[in-house]
Amino acid sequence: MEQHDILGLSADEAADPAQLRRAYARLLKQHRPDRDPAGFRRLRDAYEELHLGVARDYRHASLPIAETEPEIPSPTPLSSTSHAEPASRPAFRTTMESTWQECTDALSAQLEQQAPAHSVIAAALAVRAWGEDYSPNGQVRALVFLIEELGDKPDLLDEVLTDLDLLQLAEQGGEAEIAGLLEQWEENRKWARLRRFGQAAQSRLRDGYINHTDLIVTIALAMAMRDPALATSLIGTSYPELSSDQRRLVDRADRTIAIGRAMTGWPAQVRYALADALDNEIVPADPTVLGPIKRFLAQTPKDSLIVQEVRQRLPALSAQIRRRLVQRERRPEVAGSGNRFLIWFGIMLILALSRMCSYSTRDHPPAAQQPIPFKIHAIPPSQRLELPPTNPDSQPRSP
Amino acid sequence: MTVRSSGMTVVGIDLGTTNSLVAVMGPEGPETIANELGDHLTPSVVAIAEDGGVLVGRAAKDRLVAAPDSGRAFFKRDMGTPTTYRFGKRTWTPTECSARILAEMARIAEVHLGEKVDQVVVTVPAYFHDAQRQATMEAARIAGLKVERILNEPTAAALAFGHRHRNAEAKLLVFDLGGGTFDVTLLEVFDGVIEVKASGGESRLGGEDYTDALLHLVEQQAQLRADAPGRGRLRQQVEVLKRRLATADQAEVVVDGRSLIIDRAAFAAATAELTARLRPVVRRCLRDANFSVEDLDDILLVGGASRMAQVGEFLRNDLRRAGNASIDPDRVVALGAAVQGALCADDEAVQDLVLTDVCPHTLGIEIAKQFGPGQQQSGFFSPIIDRNTTVPVSRMDRYSTFHPEQDEIEIKVFQGEGRLTAENTLLGTLSVRGLRHRAGQEMAGVIDVRFTYDMNGILEVEATVVATGKRLGKVIESRPGSLSPAQIEEAIRRMIPLKIHPRDSLPNRARLERANRLFGELVGAAREALNARVDAFEAALESQNPSKIQEDGAVLDSFMAHFYAEEGEQQPSRRDDDPAAG
C-alpha cells in the first residue's frame, strides 16, 4: 500500500499540500491519537512522508546501503584538466597540480565577478603550499598570483589581503621572509581565525541568530585536525540545539575528531588538507576520487591487506558516488564546487590507507568485551571505511 | 478503544506553581470554577495550622505570611526530585503537597457540579520530564483521582484557543511564562486539527524569579538586610509592585514606613538577565518547527508573568508583534484542560477537534563509536525518537556488537539533548543476550531497537535480535524521584481526612488565617479590636452553631475588609458573575 492510499488520495492529489492536509485532518478524526494509537501512527507516518518529503524511519532510508556491484566499475569519465600527466609521476602530485589549476580557475572566475570567496583564496594558498613539496614557497607564489590577478583592482586586492592578514606581510619585503611569515600564518592565523569563527558562531547560536547549525559542525570539523579537544567541546555545547539531520552530521564529526586524534604527529599540511576535505564531504562525492585510488592500487602489492580492503570497498564507494552524481544533476549549482576537496580526500584516503598498511601486519588484540551497542551508520560493517589507528608506540611529533 | 458513557464529567485542573485552577466544560464552553471565597485562583500552598490541621490555598498562603516555616509554596518546582520539606512535625514530599492541592481542586469542582469528581485532566509544563509527570500522576493517585490525561500547559492553552476559533487556520506561538516555568509551544491549527509542532522551555525561569530580582532591587535601594519574618511580608508587597509595573512606568512601595519609587526601567535592567534567557528558547522552538518569525499569525500569552512590560518589549523586538491576551492568561490553561476533559469524556461539543502533541525530549540509547580498528569510545548518545516528534510514535534503529565474540549488550535508555550520555538522564536498561556470531548466520550481532512512546509519556523499548528474531521488551518505569507503591499507600493513608469541624472548613480557615496575618500588621487599638472579633468568631466555631458562625464571621469579615481595602491588589480575588457555589 502506498502512502497516499493510506490517506485515501491518488498520487497526484497527495502532491497538493492543501488536499493532503484536508485528507489528513479528516482521517485524523477517525484515528485519534488517544483512541487509536496504531492507526494514528500509520496515518501520521504517511502524512509526514508526503507532507515533509521525509521518510519517517529515515535513518534507514536516507543513506541506503549500496547494492553490491560485481566488478570494480570501468573508469568514470574525468574532467579534462585532470590526469593528463605522465604516469611516471606520483599520483598525488599530479592530482595536486590539477587541483591547483582548478583552484586558480575558480579563483579567477570569482575575481571576475568581483566576489572573491575567501575560502577559495585560502584554498588556493593551501593547495599551492602542497603543490610545491609542502614548501612555503608555494604560498608566496600564491601571494604573487593574487597580486598579479588583482593588480588592476587595488581596492579589491587590499580588501583580500587585509582579510588574509597578508598585506602587512607583503609590505615587509623579502621573499624568504614572506615565506617564513606565511608559514607561520598558515600555522596560526588560519586556525586562530577558524577558532574565532567557531566561538562567534557558538555565541550567535546561543542567541538564536543562526539557523544553519551545521555551520558549527562544519567549523568543528575543520578544527578537528588542529584541536580535537576544542572541536569536541564545541560540538558538545551546540549539540542540544541541533536538529536530527544535523545530529547525523555530528556523528561524522566524531569520526573526524577521531581521525584528528589518530593523526597527531602527521605533517600539519596533511592534516589541514584533510580537514578541508572533510569539511566538505566525508563520503567522496566525485568520480575523480576513484582515479587516484585505482592508481594507488596498481602500485601496491596485490596481496597486501590494504589493497584487499580497498578492493572490497570500492564497489560500494562508486555506487555512492553515482548516487550523488544523480542528486547533483538535480542541483546543478552545487556541481563542481567540491571537486578539488574531494580530490584531496582521495589523496588523504590513500595516505590514510597507506598509514594503515604499516600496521596491518600487526595483530590487534581482540577488543575487550564491551556490553555497549555500536551504531551502524546505515553502511554495514563490511563496507565501512576504516581509518588508521593511532600507533600506540609512536610518540606524537609536533608538526 | 474504550467506550465511555456520556454524562461523566472530566474536570481540568491547572496545577500551577503559584496558583491552581479547576475548570469544566459547560454549555457555553469551558469555564473555571470559583472556590468558596469567590476566587478562581487557589494559591498552590500547603501549610499546617497552629492546631495541627492541614491548610491549603488562600488560608495556607496567609498562614505562611505569619509563620513562614509552617508550610510550603512553589513545591511544583521540586516535583520529581527527591527533595522533601519539613513542616508540621513531619516531612512532606512535593508530590504529597501537590496531592493536597489536587484534592482541594476536585472538591471545589464537586461543590460546583454537585456530583462526585474523580476523573481529571492535569496540566504540567511542557518541559516537565518523565519523572515530573510521573510525580504529578502519583499526586493525583494519592488524592484519589484518576488522571485521564497529563496535558502540557501550552497545549492546553492552544486547545482553549482552538476550541474558540475552531475554523481558524493559523500558526501560533504560545508564550507561557508562569510563576516558576517558561514554556514555548508552536502550533498549527487547521480543519479542527490542533497540531503541536514544537515545544520547549526552561524549568527554572518564571514570574517568581522576577519577583525575587525585584525584591533584591528594593532591598538594595532601601538598604535593607534580608531577615526572614519581615521578608515574607515585603515579598508580598513586591509582588504587588511587580504587577503595578506591568502597566505603570513607575510604582511606589512602602518599606519600613519609607516610600520608595521604583521605575520600570530599573526593574527591566535588574531582570535583563532573566529576560535574555527567553530568547534562545523561542529561537530553538522556531527552528525545531521550521517556522520563521514571519510565519506566525499570533502569539498567545499564558501565565500571569507574561503580562510584564519586559515580556511585551521582548516580543515586540524579537518577534515583531504584540502578544494576544484575548483569553485571560491566568485561566487559559485550566480552560484548555477542561476542553481536553471533554475530549476524554467524548463530549459532543468537541467531536470535531483533534489535538496532536509532541514529545518534548529526545529519547535514545548509549552507544560506543568505533573510529578505527581497536579504537572505540563509549558514552555517546544515539537518539531514536527526536524531540518534537508527534506522539504517539514508534521508531526503530539498528545497532551491532563490536566484536564477533561479544554475546551480550546492555541497552541503556537515556533522555536528553546532550551528545554524551553523561549529560542526559538515564531512564532504564535492557539486557540482550545471544549475539555471539555463529556460522552461517546473516546479520549476526545486529539488533533492532524500537522505541514506542505514547501520549502519556510512557516509553516502551523493544529489542529484536535480527539473526534469530528473538524479541525482548520493556516498559521503562524506573524514574528518578518517584515514590514506591508502599510510599504511595502511606501517603494515601495520610490523606484520609478527619471529620470536618466547622473551623476546618475552607472559608473559616481562610478567614482565620487572614485575621492572623492582619494581626501581625496592626498595632494598638486596631489590633485589640481585631483580637476581640477573632475571639468571638473562634468561640462561635467551637460552639459549632452555624448561624452564630455566620454572624460572627460576617462581623470579622467586615472589620477586616476595612483594612484590606487599602491594600487593594493584595487580594487578587476574582469575584465575577460566576455563581460561587457552596
CSV table of C-alpha atoms in Angstrom, one decimal, chain A residues 367-374, chain B residues 365-368 376 399-412 429-438 441 444-447 449 463 465 470 472 474:
chain,number,residue,atom,x,y,z
A,367,ALA,CA,38.7,-5.8,21.6
A,368,ALA,CA,37.6,-6.0,25.2
A,369,GLN,CA,34.1,-7.4,25.5
A,370,GLN,CA,32.0,-4.4,26.0
A,371,PRO,CA,28.4,-4.5,26.7
A,372,ILE,CA,27.7,-1.5,24.6
A,373,PRO,CA,25.9,-1.4,21.3
A,374,PHE,CA,27.6,0.2,18.4
B,365,ILE,CA,20.4,4.8,23.9
B,366,GLU,CA,24.0,4.8,24.8
B,367,ILE,CA,26.4,3.7,22.1
B,368,ALA,CA,30.1,3.4,21.6
B,376,GLN,CA,36.5,2.8,20.4
B,399,TYR,CA,22.8,-1.4,16.2
B,400,SER,CA,25.5,-4.0,16.3
B,401,THR,CA,28.1,-5.5,18.6
B,402,PHE,CA,31.8,-4.6,18.2
B,403,HIS,CA,33.3,-8.0,18.4
B,404,PRO,CA,32.2,-11.3,17.0
B,405,GLU,CA,32.6,-12.9,20.4
B,406,GLN,CA,30.5,-10.4,22.2
B,407,ASP,CA,27.4,-12.1,23.3
B,408,GLU,CA,25.5,-9.5,25.4
B,409,ILE,CA,24.8,-5.9,25.2
B,410,GLU,CA,23.1,-3.7,27.7
B,411,ILE,CA,20.8,-1.1,26.2
B,412,LYS,CA,20.8,2.0,28.4
B,429,THR,CA,18.2,-0.5,31.0
B,430,LEU,CA,17.5,-3.7,29.0
B,431,SER,CA,19.9,-6.6,28.5
B,432,VAL,CA,20.1,-8.6,25.3
B,433,ARG,CA,22.0,-11.9,25.0
B,434,GLY,CA,22.7,-14.3,22.3
B,435,LEU,CA,24.5,-12.0,20.0
B,436,ARG,CA,27.7,-14.0,19.5
B,437,HIS,CA,28.4,-14.7,15.8
B,438,ARG,CA,27.6,-18.2,14.7
B,441,GLN,CA,24.2,-16.5,10.4
B,444,ALA,CA,25.0,-11.7,13.3
B,445,GLY,CA,25.4,-9.4,16.3
B,446,VAL,CA,22.9,-7.0,15.0
B,447,ILE,CA,19.9,-5.8,16.9
B,449,VAL,CA,15.9,-1.3,18.9
B,463,ALA,CA,14.9,-5.1,21.1
B,465,VAL,CA,18.0,-9.8,17.6
B,470,LYS,CA,14.2,-13.1,19.3
B,472,LEU,CA,12.7,-8.5,24.3
B,474,LYS,CA,10.4,-3.5,28.5
